[in-house]
Amino acid sequence: MKNFNQSVWQVTKKIPKGKVATYAMLARKIGKPKSARAVGNALNKNPFAPIVPCHRVIRSDGSIGGFASGTNKKIKLLKKEGILIRGTKVLSLEKFLVRL
DNA sequence: GTCGTGACTAGCC
DNA sequence: CGGCTAGCCACGA
């Protein structure tokens, strides 16, 4: 852990399949609860696309947020893992949220 | 060192 | 429920 970005990727990488985490949550985990925005930036530029499950990271209100390859793609992936989604938002968020 | 930008958030209307 | 605002942070030019 050296750069902020690396920390983000390392934590994101640990999110189990079928679960999701929020930007704020990850920010808190790395010791910077106010850096949710910066976390989003890190994921957007993440060079470990296939290694880091960036599609399992969503907003605190349950919105999908965004995705480098397209929001639609992100939704599809999450649904595939068992996450229930309606439009651009996650249903039963608390049920899929992984506690860090 | 300063400025613009963005996968954020909480609060208010 | 939806939209707007101000506050936050890290990065690259």
PDB file of C-alpha atoms (C1' of nucleotides) in Angstrom:
ATOM      1  CA  MET A   1       0.000   0.000   0.000  1.00  0.00           C
ATOM      2  CA  LYS A   2       1.680   3.098  -1.175  1.00  0.00           C
ATOM      3  CA  ASN A   3      -0.657   5.119  -3.283  1.00  0.00           C
ATOM      4  CA  PHE A   4      -4.233   5.841  -2.513  1.00  0.00           C
ATOM      5  CA  ASN A   5      -5.305   4.066  -5.671  1.00  0.00           C
ATOM      6  CA  GLN A   6      -3.446   0.873  -4.831  1.00  0.00           C
ATOM      7  CA  SER A   7      -5.161   0.727  -1.470  1.00  0.00           C
ATOM      8  CA  VAL A   8      -8.536   1.059  -3.139  1.00  0.00           C
ATOM      9  CA  TRP A   9      -7.863  -1.705  -5.625  1.00  0.00           C
ATOM     10  CA  GLN A  10      -6.537  -3.991  -2.964  1.00  0.00           C
ATOM     11  CA  VAL A  11      -9.666  -3.646  -0.861  1.00  0.00           C
ATOM     12  CA  THR A  12     -12.050  -3.844  -3.806  1.00  0.00           C
ATOM     13  CA  LYS A  13     -10.311  -7.010  -4.895  1.00  0.00           C
ATOM     14  CA  LYS A  14     -11.514  -8.692  -1.690  1.00  0.00           C
ATOM     15  CA  ILE A  15     -15.210  -8.193  -2.283  1.00  0.00           C
ATOM     16  CA  PRO A  16     -16.739 -11.703  -2.418  1.00  0.00           C
ATOM     17  CA  LYS A  17     -18.830 -12.847  -5.367  1.00  0.00           C
ATOM     18  CA  GLY A  18     -22.530 -12.155  -5.035  1.00  0.00           C
ATOM     19  CA  LYS A  19     -21.899  -9.214  -2.688  1.00  0.00           C
ATOM     20  CA  VAL A  20     -21.352  -5.515  -3.175  1.00  0.00           C
ATOM     21  CA  ALA A  21     -19.749  -2.589  -1.360  1.00  0.00           C
ATOM     22  CA  THR A  22     -20.249   1.166  -1.486  1.00  0.00           C
ATOM     23  CA  TYR A  23     -17.638   3.778  -2.346  1.00  0.00           C
ATOM     24  CA  ALA A  24     -18.007   5.325   1.091  1.00  0.00           C
ATOM     25  CA  MET A  25     -17.482   1.935   2.678  1.00  0.00           C
ATOM     26  CA  LEU A  26     -14.240   1.318   0.833  1.00  0.00           C
ATOM     27  CA  ALA A  27     -13.072   4.835   1.581  1.00  0.00           C
ATOM     28  CA  ARG A  28     -13.686   4.167   5.258  1.00  0.00           C
ATOM     29  CA  LYS A  29     -11.838   0.882   5.087  1.00  0.00           C
ATOM     30  CA  ILE A  30      -8.661   2.526   3.824  1.00  0.00           C
ATOM     31  CA  GLY A  31      -8.856   5.178   6.508  1.00  0.00           C
ATOM     32  CA  LYS A  32     -10.305   8.050   4.454  1.00  0.00           C
ATOM     33  CA  PRO A  33     -14.089   8.132   4.964  1.00  0.00           C
ATOM     34  CA  LYS A  34     -14.359  11.423   3.083  1.00  0.00           C
ATOM     35  CA  SER A  35     -12.622  10.128  -0.016  1.00  0.00           C
ATOM     36  CA  ALA A  36     -15.543   8.301  -1.576  1.00  0.00           C
ATOM     37  CA  ARG A  37     -15.174  10.480  -4.643  1.00  0.00           C
ATOM     38  CA  ALA A  38     -11.480   9.748  -4.957  1.00  0.00           C
ATOM     39  CA  VAL A  39     -12.299   6.062  -4.626  1.00  0.00           C
ATOM     40  CA  GLY A  40     -14.505   6.315  -7.665  1.00  0.00           C
ATOM     41  CA  ASN A  41     -11.645   7.868  -9.571  1.00  0.00           C
ATOM     42  CA  ALA A  42      -9.302   5.082  -8.579  1.00  0.00           C
ATOM     43  CA  LEU A  43     -11.687   2.389  -9.803  1.00  0.00           C
ATOM     44  CA  ASN A  44     -12.270   4.250 -13.032  1.00  0.00           C
ATOM     45  CA  LYS A  45      -8.547   4.217 -13.744  1.00  0.00           C
ATOM     46  CA  ASN A  46      -7.897   0.775 -12.312  1.00  0.00           C
ATOM     47  CA  PRO A  47      -5.325  -1.110 -14.438  1.00  0.00           C
ATOM     48  CA  PHE A  48      -6.488  -4.431 -12.952  1.00  0.00           C
ATOM     49  CA  ALA A  49      -9.857  -4.529 -14.654  1.00  0.00           C
ATOM     50  CA  PRO A  50     -10.223  -8.340 -14.706  1.00  0.00           C
ATOM     51  CA  ILE A  51      -8.575  -8.781 -11.318  1.00  0.00           C
ATOM     52  CA  VAL A  52     -10.469  -6.120  -9.407  1.00  0.00           C
ATOM     53  CA  PRO A  53     -14.270  -6.641  -9.327  1.00  0.00           C
ATOM     54  CA  CYS A  54     -14.967  -2.951  -9.761  1.00  0.00           C
ATOM     55  CA  HIS A  55     -18.536  -3.808 -10.852  1.00  0.00           C
ATOM     56  CA  ARG A  56     -19.337  -4.799  -7.258  1.00  0.00           C
ATOM     57  CA  VAL A  57     -18.867  -1.246  -6.053  1.00  0.00           C
ATOM     58  CA  ILE A  58     -21.979   0.930  -5.991  1.00  0.00           C
ATOM     59  CA  ARG A  59     -23.209   4.170  -4.440  1.00  0.00           C
ATOM     60  CA  SER A  60     -24.475   4.503  -0.879  1.00  0.00           C
ATOM     61  CA  ASP A  61     -28.047   5.137  -2.013  1.00  0.00           C
ATOM     62  CA  GLY A  62     -28.076   1.893  -3.975  1.00  0.00           C
ATOM     63  CA  SER A  63     -27.504   3.450  -7.382  1.00  0.00           C
ATOM     64  CA  ILE A  64     -25.165   1.615  -9.709  1.00  0.00           C
ATOM     65  CA  GLY A  65     -23.053   4.729 -10.133  1.00  0.00           C
ATOM     66  CA  GLY A  66     -20.962   4.305 -13.215  1.00  0.00           C
ATOM     67  CA  PHE A  67     -18.764   1.884 -15.050  1.00  0.00           C
ATOM     68  CA  ALA A  68     -15.823   2.297 -17.419  1.00  0.00           C
ATOM     69  CA  SER A  69     -17.341  -0.211 -19.856  1.00  0.00           C
ATOM     70  CA  GLY A  70     -20.871   1.115 -19.575  1.00  0.00           C
ATOM     71  CA  THR A  71     -23.391   1.190 -16.740  1.00  0.00           C
ATOM     72  CA  ASN A  72     -25.570  -1.320 -18.517  1.00  0.00           C
ATOM     73  CA  LYS A  73     -22.752  -3.822 -18.512  1.00  0.00           C
ATOM     74  CA  LYS A  74     -22.245  -3.373 -14.815  1.00  0.00           C
ATOM     75  CA  ILE A  75     -25.904  -4.025 -14.098  1.00  0.00           C
ATOM     76  CA  LYS A  76     -25.811  -7.154 -16.162  1.00  0.00           C
ATOM     77  CA  LEU A  77     -22.796  -8.510 -14.336  1.00  0.00           C
ATOM     78  CA  LEU A  78     -24.310  -7.857 -10.928  1.00  0.00           C
ATOM     79  CA  LYS A  79     -27.572  -9.518 -11.888  1.00  0.00           C
ATOM     80  CA  LYS A  80     -25.568 -12.467 -13.056  1.00  0.00           C
ATOM     81  CA  GLU A  81     -24.007 -12.781  -9.617  1.00  0.00           C
ATOM     82  CA  GLY A  82     -27.397 -12.882  -7.989  1.00  0.00           C
ATOM     83  CA  ILE A  83     -27.844  -9.218  -7.135  1.00  0.00           C
ATOM     84  CA  LEU A  84     -31.393  -7.973  -7.650  1.00  0.00           C
ATOM     85  CA  ILE A  85     -31.510  -4.766  -9.636  1.00  0.00           C
ATOM     86  CA  ARG A  86     -34.319  -2.542 -10.855  1.00  0.00           C
ATOM     87  CA  GLY A  87     -33.356  -0.024 -13.483  1.00  0.00           C
ATOM     88  CA  THR A  88     -30.219   1.649 -12.180  1.00  0.00           C
ATOM     89  CA  LYS A  89     -30.691   0.729  -8.537  1.00  0.00           C
ATOM     90  CA  VAL A  90     -30.077  -2.290  -6.338  1.00  0.00           C
ATOM     91  CA  LEU A  91     -32.921  -3.928  -4.412  1.00  0.00           C
ATOM     92  CA  SER A  92     -32.401  -5.301  -0.889  1.00  0.00           C
ATOM     93  CA  LEU A  93     -29.090  -3.529  -0.803  1.00  0.00           C
ATOM     94  CA  GLU A  94     -28.439  -4.405   2.839  1.00  0.00           C
ATOM     95  CA  LYS A  95     -28.783  -8.032   1.981  1.00  0.00           C
ATOM     96  CA  PHE A  96     -25.978  -7.960  -0.580  1.00  0.00           C
ATOM     97  CA  LEU A  97     -23.740  -5.428   1.093  1.00  0.00           C
ATOM     98  CA  VAL A  98     -20.562  -6.977   2.435  1.00  0.00           C
ATOM     99  CA  ARG A  99     -19.589  -5.615   5.834  1.00  0.00           C
ATOM    100  CA  LEU A 100     -16.000  -4.403   6.004  1.00  0.00           C
TER     101      LEU A 100
ATOM    102  C1'  DG B   1       1.519  25.496  -6.595  1.00  0.00           C
ATOM    103  C1'  DT B   2      -3.128  26.037  -8.915  1.00  0.00           C
ATOM    104  C1'  DC B   3      -7.108  24.452 -11.824  1.00  0.00           C
ATOM    105  C1'  DG B   4     -10.358  21.318 -13.854  1.00  0.00           C
ATOM    106  C1'  DT B   5     -12.476  16.896 -13.577  1.00  0.00           C
ATOM    107  C1'  DG B   6     -15.093  12.785 -11.902  1.00  0.00           C
ATOM    108  C1'  DA B   7     -17.734   5.545 -11.194  1.00  0.00           C
ATOM    109  C1'  DC B   8     -19.418  10.277  -4.434  1.00  0.00           C
ATOM    110  C1'  DT B   9     -22.563  11.977  -0.455  1.00  0.00           C
ATOM    111  C1'  DA B  10     -25.794  14.267   2.473  1.00  0.00           C
ATOM    112  C1'  DG B  11     -29.066  17.779   2.729  1.00  0.00           C
ATOM    113  C1'  DC B  12     -32.955  20.584   0.931  1.00  0.00           C
ATOM    114  C1'  DC B  13     -36.829  21.584  -1.981  1.00  0.00           C
TER     115       DC B  13
ATOM    116  C1'  DC C   1     -39.469   9.880  -6.143  1.00  0.00           C
ATOM    117  C1'  DG C   2     -36.609  13.234  -8.698  1.00  0.00           C
ATOM    118  C1'  DG C   3     -33.511  17.268  -9.194  1.00  0.00           C
ATOM    119  C1'  DC C   4     -30.073  20.817  -7.450  1.00  0.00           C
ATOM    120  C1'  DT C   5     -26.283  22.443  -4.285  1.00  0.00           C
ATOM    121  C1'  DA C   6     -22.263  22.606  -1.683  1.00  0.00           C
ATOM    122  C1'  DG C   7     -18.513  19.966   0.338  1.00  0.00           C
ATOM    123  C1'  DC C   8     -14.844  16.326  -0.292  1.00  0.00           C
ATOM    124  C1'  DC C   9     -10.651  13.940  -2.223  1.00  0.00           C
ATOM    125  C1'  DA C  10      -6.900  12.349  -5.374  1.00  0.00           C
ATOM    126  C1'  DC C  11      -4.831  12.822  -9.996  1.00  0.00           C
ATOM    127  C1'  DG C  12      -2.915  14.858 -14.201  1.00  0.00           C
ATOM    128  C1'  DA C  13      -1.808  18.982 -16.952  1.00  0.00           C
TER     129       DA C  13
END
